[in-house]
JSON list of C-alpha atoms in Angstrom, two decimals:
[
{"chain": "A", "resi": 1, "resn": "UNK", "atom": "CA", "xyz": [0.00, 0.00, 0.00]},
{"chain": "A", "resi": 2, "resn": "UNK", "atom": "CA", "xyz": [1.07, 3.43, -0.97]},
{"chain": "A", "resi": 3, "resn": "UNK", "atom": "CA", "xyz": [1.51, 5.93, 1.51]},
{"chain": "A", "resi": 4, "resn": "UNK", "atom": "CA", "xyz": [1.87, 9.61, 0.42]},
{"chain": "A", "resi": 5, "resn": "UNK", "atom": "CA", "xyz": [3.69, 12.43, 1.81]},
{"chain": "A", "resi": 6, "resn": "UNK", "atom": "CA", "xyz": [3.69, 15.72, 0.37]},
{"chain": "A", "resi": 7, "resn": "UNK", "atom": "CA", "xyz": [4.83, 19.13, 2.06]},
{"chain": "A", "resi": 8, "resn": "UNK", "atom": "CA", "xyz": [2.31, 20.83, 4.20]},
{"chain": "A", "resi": 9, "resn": "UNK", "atom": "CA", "xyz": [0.46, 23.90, 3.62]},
{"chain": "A", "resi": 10, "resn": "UNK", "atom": "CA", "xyz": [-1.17, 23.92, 7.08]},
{"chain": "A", "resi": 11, "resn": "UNK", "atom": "CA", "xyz": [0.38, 24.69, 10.59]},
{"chain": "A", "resi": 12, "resn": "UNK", "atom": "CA", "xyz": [-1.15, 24.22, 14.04]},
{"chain": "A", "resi": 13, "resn": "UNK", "atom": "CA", "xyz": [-0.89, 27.55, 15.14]},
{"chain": "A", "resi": 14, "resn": "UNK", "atom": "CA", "xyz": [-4.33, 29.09, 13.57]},
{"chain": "A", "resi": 15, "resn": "UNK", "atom": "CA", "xyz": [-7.19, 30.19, 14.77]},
{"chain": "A", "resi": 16, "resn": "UNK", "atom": "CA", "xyz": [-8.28, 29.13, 18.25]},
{"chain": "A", "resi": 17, "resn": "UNK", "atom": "CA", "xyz": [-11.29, 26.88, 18.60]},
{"chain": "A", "resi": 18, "resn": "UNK", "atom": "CA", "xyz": [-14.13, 29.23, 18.87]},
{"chain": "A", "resi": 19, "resn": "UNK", "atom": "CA", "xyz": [-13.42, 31.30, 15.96]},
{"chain": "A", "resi": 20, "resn": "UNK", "atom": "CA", "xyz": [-12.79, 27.79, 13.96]},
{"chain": "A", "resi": 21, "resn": "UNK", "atom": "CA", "xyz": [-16.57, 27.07, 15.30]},
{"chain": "A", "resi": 22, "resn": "UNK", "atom": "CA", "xyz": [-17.30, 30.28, 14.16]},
{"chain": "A", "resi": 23, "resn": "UNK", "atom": "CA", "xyz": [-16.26, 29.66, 10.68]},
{"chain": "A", "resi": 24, "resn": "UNK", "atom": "CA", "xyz": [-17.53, 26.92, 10.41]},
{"chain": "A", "resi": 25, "resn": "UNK", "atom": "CA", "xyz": [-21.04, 27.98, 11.12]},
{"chain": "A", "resi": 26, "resn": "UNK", "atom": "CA", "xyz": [-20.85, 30.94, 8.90]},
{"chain": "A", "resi": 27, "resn": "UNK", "atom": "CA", "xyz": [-19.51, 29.48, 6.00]},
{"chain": "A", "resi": 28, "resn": "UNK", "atom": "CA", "xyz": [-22.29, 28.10, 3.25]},
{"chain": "A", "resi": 29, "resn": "UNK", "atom": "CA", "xyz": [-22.28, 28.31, -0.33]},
{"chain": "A", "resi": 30, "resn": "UNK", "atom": "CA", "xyz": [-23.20, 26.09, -3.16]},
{"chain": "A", "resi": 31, "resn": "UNK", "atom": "CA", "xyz": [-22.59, 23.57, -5.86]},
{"chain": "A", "resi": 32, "resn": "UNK", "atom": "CA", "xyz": [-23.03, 23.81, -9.35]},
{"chain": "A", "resi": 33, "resn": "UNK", "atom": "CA", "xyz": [-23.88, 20.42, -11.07]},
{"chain": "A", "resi": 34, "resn": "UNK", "atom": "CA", "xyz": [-24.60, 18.58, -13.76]},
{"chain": "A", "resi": 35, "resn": "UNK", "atom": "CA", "xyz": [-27.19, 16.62, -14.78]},
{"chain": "A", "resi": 36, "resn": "UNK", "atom": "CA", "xyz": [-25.90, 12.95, -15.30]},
{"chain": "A", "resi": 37, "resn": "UNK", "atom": "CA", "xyz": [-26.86, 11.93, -19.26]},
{"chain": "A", "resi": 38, "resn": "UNK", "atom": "CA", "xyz": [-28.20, 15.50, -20.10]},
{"chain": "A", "resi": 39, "resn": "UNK", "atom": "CA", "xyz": [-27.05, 18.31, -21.94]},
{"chain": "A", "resi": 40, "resn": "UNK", "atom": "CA", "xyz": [-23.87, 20.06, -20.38]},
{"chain": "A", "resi": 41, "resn": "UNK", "atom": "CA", "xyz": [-25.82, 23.12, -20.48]},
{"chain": "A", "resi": 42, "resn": "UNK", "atom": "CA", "xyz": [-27.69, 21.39, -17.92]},
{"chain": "A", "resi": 43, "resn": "UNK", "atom": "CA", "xyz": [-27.13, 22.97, -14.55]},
{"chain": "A", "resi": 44, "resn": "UNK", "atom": "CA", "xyz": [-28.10, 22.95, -11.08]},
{"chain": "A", "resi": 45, "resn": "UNK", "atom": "CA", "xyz": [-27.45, 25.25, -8.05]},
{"chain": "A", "resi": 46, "resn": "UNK", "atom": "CA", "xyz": [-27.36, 22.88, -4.61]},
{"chain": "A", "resi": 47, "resn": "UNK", "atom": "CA", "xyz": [-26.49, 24.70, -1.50]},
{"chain": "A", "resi": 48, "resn": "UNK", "atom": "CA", "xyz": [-24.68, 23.15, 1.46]},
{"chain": "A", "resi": 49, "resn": "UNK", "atom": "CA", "xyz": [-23.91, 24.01, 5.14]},
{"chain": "A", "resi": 50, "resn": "UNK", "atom": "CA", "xyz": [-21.71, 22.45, 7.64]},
{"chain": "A", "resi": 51, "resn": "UNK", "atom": "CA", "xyz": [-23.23, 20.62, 10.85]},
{"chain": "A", "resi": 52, "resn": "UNK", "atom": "CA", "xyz": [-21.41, 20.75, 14.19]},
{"chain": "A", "resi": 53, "resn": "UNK", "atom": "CA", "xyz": [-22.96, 18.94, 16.88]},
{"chain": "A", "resi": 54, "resn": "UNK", "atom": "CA", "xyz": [-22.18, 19.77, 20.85]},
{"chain": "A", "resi": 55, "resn": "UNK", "atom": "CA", "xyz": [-19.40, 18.00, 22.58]},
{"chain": "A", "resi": 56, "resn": "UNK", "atom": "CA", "xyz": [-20.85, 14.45, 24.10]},
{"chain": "A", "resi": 57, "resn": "UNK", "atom": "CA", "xyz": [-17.73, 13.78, 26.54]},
{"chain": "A", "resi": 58, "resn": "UNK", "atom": "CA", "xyz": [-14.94, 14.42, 28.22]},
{"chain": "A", "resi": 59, "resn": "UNK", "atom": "CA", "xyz": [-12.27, 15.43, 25.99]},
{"chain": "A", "resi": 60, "resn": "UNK", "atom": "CA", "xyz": [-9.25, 15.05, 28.63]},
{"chain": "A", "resi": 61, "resn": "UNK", "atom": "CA", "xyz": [-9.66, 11.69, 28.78]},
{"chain": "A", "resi": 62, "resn": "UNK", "atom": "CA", "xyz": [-8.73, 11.53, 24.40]},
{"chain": "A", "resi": 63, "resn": "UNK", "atom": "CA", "xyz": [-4.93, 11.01, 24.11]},
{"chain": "A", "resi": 64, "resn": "UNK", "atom": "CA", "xyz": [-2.78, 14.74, 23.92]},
{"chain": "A", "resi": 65, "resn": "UNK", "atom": "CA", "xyz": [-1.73, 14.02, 20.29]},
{"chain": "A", "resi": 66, "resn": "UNK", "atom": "CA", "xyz": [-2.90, 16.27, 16.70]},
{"chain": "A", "resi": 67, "resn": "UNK", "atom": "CA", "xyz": [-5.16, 19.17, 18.38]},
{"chain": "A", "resi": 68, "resn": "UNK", "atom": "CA", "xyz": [-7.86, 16.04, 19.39]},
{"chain": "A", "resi": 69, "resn": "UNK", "atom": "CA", "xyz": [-8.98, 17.19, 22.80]},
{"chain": "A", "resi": 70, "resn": "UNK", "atom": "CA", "xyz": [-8.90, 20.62, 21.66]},
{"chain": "A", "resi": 71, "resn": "UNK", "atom": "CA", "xyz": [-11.19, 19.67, 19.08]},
{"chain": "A", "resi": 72, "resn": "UNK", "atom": "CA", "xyz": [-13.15, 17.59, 21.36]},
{"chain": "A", "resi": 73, "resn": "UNK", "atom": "CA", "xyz": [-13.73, 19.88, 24.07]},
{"chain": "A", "resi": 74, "resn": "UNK", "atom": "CA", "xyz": [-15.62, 22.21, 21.66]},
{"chain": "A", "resi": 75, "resn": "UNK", "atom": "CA", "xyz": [-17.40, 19.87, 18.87]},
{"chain": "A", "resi": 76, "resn": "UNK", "atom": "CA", "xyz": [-18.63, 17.02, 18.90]},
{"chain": "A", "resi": 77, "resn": "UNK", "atom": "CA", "xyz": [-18.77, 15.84, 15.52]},
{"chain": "A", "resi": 78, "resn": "UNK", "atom": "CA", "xyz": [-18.66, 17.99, 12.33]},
{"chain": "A", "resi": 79, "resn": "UNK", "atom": "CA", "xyz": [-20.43, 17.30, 8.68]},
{"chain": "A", "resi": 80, "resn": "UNK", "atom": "CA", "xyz": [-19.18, 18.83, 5.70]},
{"chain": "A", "resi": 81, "resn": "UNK", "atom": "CA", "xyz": [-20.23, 20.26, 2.53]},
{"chain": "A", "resi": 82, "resn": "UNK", "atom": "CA", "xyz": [-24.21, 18.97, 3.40]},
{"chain": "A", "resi": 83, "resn": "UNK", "atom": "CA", "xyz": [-26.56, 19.11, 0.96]},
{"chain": "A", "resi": 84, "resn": "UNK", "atom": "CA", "xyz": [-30.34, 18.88, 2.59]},
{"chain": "A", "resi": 85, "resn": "UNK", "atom": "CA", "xyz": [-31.82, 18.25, -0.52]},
{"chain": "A", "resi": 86, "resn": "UNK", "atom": "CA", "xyz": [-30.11, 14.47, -1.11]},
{"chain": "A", "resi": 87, "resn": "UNK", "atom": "CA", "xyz": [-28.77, 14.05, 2.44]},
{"chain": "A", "resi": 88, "resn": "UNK", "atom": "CA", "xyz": [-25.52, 13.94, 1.04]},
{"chain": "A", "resi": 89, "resn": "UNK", "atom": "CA", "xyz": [-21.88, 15.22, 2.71]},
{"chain": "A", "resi": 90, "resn": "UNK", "atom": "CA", "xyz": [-18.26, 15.69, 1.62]},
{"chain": "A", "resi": 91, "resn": "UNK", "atom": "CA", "xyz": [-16.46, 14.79, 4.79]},
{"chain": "A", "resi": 92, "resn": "UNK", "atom": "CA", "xyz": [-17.50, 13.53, 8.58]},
{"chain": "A", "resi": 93, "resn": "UNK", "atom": "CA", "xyz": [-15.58, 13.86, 11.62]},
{"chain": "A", "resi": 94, "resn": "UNK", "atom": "CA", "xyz": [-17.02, 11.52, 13.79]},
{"chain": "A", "resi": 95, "resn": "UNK", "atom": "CA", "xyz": [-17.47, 11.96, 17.63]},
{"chain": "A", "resi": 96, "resn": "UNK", "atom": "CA", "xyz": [-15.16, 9.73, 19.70]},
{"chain": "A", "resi": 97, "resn": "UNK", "atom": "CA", "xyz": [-18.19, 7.53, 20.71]},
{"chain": "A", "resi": 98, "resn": "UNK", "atom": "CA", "xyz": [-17.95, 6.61, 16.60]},
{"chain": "A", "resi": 99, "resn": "UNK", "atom": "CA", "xyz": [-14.49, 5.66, 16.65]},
{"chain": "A", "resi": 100, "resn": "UNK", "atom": "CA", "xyz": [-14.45, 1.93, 17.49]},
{"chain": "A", "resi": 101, "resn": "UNK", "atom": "CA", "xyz": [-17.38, 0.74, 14.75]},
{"chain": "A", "resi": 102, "resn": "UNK", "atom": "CA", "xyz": [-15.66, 3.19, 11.92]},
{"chain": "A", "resi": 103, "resn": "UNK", "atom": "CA", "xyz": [-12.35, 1.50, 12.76]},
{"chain": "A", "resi": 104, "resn": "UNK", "atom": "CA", "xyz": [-14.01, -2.49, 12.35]},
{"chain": "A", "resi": 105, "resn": "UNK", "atom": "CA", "xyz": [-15.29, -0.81, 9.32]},
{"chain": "A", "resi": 106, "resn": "UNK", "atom": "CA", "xyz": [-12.12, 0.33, 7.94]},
{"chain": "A", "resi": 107, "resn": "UNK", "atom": "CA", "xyz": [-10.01, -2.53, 9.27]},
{"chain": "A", "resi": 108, "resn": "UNK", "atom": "CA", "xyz": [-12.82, -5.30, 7.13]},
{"chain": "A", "resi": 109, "resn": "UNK", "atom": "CA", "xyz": [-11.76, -3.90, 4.56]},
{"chain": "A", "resi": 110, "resn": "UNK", "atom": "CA", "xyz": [-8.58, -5.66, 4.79]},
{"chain": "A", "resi": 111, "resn": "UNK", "atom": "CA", "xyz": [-10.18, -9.25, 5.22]},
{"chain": "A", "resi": 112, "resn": "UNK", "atom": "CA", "xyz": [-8.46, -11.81, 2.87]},
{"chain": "A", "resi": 113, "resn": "UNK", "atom": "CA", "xyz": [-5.93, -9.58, 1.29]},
{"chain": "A", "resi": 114, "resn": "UNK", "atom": "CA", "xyz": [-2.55, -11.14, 0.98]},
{"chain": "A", "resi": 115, "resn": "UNK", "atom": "CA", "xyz": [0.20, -10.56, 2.46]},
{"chain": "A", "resi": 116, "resn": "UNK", "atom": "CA", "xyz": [1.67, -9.26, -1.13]},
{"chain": "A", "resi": 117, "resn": "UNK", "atom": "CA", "xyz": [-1.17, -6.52, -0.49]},
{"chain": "A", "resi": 118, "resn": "UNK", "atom": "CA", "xyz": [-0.97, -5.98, 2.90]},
{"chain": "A", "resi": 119, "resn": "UNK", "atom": "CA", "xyz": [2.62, -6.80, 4.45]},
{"chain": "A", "resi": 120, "resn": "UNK", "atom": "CA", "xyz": [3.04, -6.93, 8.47]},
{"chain": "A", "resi": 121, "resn": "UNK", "atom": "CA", "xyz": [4.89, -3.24, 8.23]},
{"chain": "A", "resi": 122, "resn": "UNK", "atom": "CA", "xyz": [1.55, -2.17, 7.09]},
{"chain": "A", "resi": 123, "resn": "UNK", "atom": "CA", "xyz": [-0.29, -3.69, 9.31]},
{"chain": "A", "resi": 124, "resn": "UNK", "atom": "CA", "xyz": [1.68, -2.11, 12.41]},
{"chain": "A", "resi": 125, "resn": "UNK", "atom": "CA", "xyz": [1.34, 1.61, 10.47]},
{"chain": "A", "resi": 126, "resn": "UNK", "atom": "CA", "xyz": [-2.15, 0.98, 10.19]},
{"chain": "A", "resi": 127, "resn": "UNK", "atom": "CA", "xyz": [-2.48, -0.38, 13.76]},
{"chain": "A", "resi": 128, "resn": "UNK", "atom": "CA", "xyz": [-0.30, 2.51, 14.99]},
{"chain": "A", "resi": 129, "resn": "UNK", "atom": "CA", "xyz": [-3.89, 4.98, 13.56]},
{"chain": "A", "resi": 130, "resn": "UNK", "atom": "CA", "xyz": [-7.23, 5.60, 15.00]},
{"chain": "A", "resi": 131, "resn": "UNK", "atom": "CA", "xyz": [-10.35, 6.10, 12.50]},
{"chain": "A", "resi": 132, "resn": "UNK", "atom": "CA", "xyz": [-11.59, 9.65, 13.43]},
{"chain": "A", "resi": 133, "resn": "UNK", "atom": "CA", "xyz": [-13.88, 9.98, 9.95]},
{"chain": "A", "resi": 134, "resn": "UNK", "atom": "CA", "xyz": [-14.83, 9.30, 6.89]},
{"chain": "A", "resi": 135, "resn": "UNK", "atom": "CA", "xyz": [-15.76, 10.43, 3.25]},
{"chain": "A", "resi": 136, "resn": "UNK", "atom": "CA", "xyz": [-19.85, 9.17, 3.33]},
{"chain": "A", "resi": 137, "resn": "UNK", "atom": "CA", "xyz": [-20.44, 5.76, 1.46]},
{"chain": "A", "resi": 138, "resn": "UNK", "atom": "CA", "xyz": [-17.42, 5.58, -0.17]},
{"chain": "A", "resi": 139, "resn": "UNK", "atom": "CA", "xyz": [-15.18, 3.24, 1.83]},
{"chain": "A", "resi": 140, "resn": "UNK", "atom": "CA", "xyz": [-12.81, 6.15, 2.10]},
{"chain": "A", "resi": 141, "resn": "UNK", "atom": "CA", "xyz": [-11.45, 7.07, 5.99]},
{"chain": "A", "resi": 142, "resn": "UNK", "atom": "CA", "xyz": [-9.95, 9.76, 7.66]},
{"chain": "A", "resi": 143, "resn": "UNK", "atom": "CA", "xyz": [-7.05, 8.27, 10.05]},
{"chain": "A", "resi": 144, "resn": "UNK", "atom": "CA", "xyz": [-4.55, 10.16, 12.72]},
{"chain": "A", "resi": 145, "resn": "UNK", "atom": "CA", "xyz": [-1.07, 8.62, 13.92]},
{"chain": "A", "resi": 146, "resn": "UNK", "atom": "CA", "xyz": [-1.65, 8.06, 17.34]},
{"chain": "A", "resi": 147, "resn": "UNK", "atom": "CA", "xyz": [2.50, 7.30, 17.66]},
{"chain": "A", "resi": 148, "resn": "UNK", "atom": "CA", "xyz": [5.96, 7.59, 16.10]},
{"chain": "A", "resi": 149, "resn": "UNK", "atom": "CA", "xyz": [7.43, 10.45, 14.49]},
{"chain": "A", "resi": 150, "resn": "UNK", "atom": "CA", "xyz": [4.35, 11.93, 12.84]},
{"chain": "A", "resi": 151, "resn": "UNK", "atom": "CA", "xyz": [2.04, 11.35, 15.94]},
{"chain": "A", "resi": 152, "resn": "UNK", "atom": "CA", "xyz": [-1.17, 13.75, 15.52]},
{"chain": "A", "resi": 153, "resn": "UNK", "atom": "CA", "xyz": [-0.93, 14.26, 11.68]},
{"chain": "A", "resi": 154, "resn": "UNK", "atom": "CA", "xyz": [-4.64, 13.09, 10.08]},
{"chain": "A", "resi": 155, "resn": "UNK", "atom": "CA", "xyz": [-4.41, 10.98, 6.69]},
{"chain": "A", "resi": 156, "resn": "UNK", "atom": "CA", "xyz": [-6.90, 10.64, 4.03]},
{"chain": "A", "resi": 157, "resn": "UNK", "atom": "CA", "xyz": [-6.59, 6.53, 2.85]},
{"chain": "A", "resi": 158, "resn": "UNK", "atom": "CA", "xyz": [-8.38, 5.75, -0.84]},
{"chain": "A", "resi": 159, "resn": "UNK", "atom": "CA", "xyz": [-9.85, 2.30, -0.71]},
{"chain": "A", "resi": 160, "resn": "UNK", "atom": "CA", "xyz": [-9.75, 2.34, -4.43]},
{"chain": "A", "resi": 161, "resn": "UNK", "atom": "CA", "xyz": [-6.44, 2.34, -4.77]},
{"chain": "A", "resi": 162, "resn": "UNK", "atom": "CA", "xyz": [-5.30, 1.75, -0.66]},
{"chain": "A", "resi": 163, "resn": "UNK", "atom": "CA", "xyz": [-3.91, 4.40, -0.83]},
{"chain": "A", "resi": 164, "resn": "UNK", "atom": "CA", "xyz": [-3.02, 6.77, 2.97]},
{"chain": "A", "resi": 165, "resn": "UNK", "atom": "CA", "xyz": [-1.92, 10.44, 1.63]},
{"chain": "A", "resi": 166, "resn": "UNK", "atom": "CA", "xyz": [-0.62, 12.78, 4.74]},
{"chain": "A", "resi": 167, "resn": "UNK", "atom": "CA", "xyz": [-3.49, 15.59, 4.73]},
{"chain": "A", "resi": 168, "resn": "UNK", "atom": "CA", "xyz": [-2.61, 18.01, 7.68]},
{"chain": "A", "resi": 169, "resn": "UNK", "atom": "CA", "xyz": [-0.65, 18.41, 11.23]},
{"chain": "A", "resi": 170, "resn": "UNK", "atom": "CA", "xyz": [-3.40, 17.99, 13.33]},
{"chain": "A", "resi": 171, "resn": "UNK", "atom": "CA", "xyz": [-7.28, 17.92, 13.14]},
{"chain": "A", "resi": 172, "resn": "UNK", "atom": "CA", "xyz": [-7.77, 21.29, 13.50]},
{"chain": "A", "resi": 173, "resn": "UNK", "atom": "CA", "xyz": [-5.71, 22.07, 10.63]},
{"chain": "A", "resi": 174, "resn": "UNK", "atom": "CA", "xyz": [-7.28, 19.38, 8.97]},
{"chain": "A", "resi": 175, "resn": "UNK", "atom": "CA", "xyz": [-10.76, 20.96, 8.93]},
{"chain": "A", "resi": 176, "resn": "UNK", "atom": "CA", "xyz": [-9.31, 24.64, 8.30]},
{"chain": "A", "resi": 177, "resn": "UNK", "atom": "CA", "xyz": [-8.05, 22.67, 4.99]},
{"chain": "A", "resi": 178, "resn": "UNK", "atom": "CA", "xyz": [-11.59, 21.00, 4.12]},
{"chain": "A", "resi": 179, "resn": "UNK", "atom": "CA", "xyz": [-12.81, 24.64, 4.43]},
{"chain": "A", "resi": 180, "resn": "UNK", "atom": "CA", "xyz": [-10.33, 26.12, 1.96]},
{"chain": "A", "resi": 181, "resn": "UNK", "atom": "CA", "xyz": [-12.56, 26.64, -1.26]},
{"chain": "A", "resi": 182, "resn": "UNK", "atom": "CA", "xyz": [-10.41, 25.78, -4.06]},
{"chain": "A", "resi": 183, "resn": "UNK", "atom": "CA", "xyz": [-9.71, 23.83, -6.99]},
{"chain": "A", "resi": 184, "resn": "UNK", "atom": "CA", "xyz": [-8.68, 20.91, -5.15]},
{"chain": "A", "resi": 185, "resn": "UNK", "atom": "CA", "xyz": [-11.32, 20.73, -2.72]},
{"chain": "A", "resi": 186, "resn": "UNK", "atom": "CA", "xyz": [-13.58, 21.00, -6.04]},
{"chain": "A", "resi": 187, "resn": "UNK", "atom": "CA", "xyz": [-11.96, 17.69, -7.34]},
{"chain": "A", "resi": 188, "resn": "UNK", "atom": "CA", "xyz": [-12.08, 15.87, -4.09]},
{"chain": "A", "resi": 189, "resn": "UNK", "atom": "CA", "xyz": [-15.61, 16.15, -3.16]},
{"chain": "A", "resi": 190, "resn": "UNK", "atom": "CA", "xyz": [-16.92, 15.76, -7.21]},
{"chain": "A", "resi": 191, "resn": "UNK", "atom": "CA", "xyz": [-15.17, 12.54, -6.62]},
{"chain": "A", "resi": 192, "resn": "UNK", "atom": "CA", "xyz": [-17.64, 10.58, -4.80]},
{"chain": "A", "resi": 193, "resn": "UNK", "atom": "CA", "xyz": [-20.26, 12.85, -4.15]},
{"chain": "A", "resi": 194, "resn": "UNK", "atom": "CA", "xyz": [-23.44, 12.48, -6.18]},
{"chain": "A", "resi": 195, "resn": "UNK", "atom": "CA", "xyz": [-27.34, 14.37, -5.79]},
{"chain": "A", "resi": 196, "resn": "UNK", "atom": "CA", "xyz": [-29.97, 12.32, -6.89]},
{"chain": "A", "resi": 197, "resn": "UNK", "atom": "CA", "xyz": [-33.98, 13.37, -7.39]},
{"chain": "A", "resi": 198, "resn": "UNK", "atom": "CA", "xyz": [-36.92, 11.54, -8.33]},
{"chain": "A", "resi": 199, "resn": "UNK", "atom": "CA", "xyz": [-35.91, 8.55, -5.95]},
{"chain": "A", "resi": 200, "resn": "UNK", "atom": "CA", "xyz": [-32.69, 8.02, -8.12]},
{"chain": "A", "resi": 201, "resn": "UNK", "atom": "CA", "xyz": [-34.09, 8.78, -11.53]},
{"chain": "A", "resi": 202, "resn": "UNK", "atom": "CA", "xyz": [-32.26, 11.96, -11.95]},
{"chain": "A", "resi": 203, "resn": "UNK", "atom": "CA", "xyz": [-28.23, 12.44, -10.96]},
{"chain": "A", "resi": 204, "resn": "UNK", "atom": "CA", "xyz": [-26.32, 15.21, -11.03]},
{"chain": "A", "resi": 205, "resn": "UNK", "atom": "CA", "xyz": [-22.75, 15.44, -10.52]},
{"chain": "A", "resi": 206, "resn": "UNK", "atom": "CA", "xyz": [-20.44, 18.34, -8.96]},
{"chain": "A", "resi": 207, "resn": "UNK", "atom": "CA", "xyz": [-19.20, 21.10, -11.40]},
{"chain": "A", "resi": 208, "resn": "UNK", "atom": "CA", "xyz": [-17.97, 23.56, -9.09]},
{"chain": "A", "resi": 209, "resn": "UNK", "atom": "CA", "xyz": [-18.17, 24.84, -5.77]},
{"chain": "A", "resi": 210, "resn": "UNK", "atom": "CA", "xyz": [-19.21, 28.46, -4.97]},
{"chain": "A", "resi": 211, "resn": "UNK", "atom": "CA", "xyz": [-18.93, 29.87, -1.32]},
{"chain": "A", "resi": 212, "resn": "UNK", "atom": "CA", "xyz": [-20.23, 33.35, 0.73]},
{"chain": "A", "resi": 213, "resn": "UNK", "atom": "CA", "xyz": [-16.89, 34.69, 1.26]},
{"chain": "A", "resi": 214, "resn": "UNK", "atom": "CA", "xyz": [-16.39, 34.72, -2.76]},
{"chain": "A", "resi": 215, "resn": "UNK", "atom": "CA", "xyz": [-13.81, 31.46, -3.15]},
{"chain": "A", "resi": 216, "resn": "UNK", "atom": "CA", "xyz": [-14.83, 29.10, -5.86]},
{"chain": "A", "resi": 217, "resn": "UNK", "atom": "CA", "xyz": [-13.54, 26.02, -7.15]},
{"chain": "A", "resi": 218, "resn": "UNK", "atom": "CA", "xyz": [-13.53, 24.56, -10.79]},
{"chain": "A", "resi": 219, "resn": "UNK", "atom": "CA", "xyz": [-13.16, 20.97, -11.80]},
{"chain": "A", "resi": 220, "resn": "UNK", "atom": "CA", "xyz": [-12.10, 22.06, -15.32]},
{"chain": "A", "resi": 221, "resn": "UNK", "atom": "CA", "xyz": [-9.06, 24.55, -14.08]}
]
């Protein structure tokens, strides 16, 4: 299995964790898309919001590592890029509570494969991680090192191609990332997400992303 490092573009020391709240709760916007098997002048405006839920727990009792109880102590879980319309999301952070079944989720995924897939230094990276999210229905997971030298950094892995690419420093940072309207974000959520009417009849798929502070993002760019 591949795992991808690239040079970050995020630091830890941002914004504290009420004005990340804040942003979070004021930023909205909306998708272009395109009808699936229509004409590409075909288009559709879908707005999203974010959804951050109240903490559930005690966050001292989460381990000190990649911003997590500072996270903790102030949400308690976080959906991304919502669209009301097909109950579809780009991203979940899940509350600690969610940990344990999204982690026998992620790890099933691994039944069977050989050890030509999957060889025992994988297997002590990947036990060496703790499932804090996910990308919905797509078999894709949001992991953070919970040891070694990059203890606290959150990877993105691709179950497509098992694939872990290093995504940010911490969680924070993480989710300061996922709220960075840009090209990039444009091409990871048109990815897997998908809007369906008419009880699956009609599809339309992502074009670009528009937001309220003016940032937009192009697939075509």
């Amino acid at each position: 299995m591949d795992k991808q490092r690239h040079p970050s573009t995020t630091n830890d020391n941002g914004k504290c964790m009420q004005e990340l709240i804040e942003r979070i709760l004021g930023h909205r916007g909306h998708f272009v898309c395109a009808q699936i098997s229509a004409p590409a002048s075909q288009h559709k405006k879908l707005p999203f919001t974010h959804i951050c839920t109240p903490p559930t727990g005690d966050a001292s009792d989460l381990p000190e590592v990649g911003g997590l109880r500072r996270f903790y102590s102030a949400i308690g879980s976080l959906t991304l890029y919502h669209v009301a319309a097909s109950d579809e999301a780009g991203a979940y952070i899940a509350s600690p509570a969610q940990w344990a079944s999204l982690q026998h989720d992620f790890l099933g995924g691994f039944e069977g494969m050989s050890a030509q897939d999957w060889s025992a230094e994988d297997q002590a990276w990947i036990e060496a991680c703790c499932v804090i999210g996910t990308e919905p229905h797509t078999g894709n997971y949001f992991l953070m090192r919970m040891e070694g030298d990059d203890a606290g950094w959150v990877y993105s892995f691709t179950h497509a191609g098992l694939e872990f690419d290093e995504e940010a420093p911490s969680l924070p940072a993480f989710v300061e990332k996922l709220l960075t309207v840009n090209n990039s974000l444009a091409r990871r959520l048109a990815y897997h997400m998908r809007f369906s009417e008419d009880g699956g009849r009609t599809q339309w798929t992502l074009h670009s992303i528009h937001d309220n502070t003016g940032a937009c993002g192009r697939l075509e760019a």
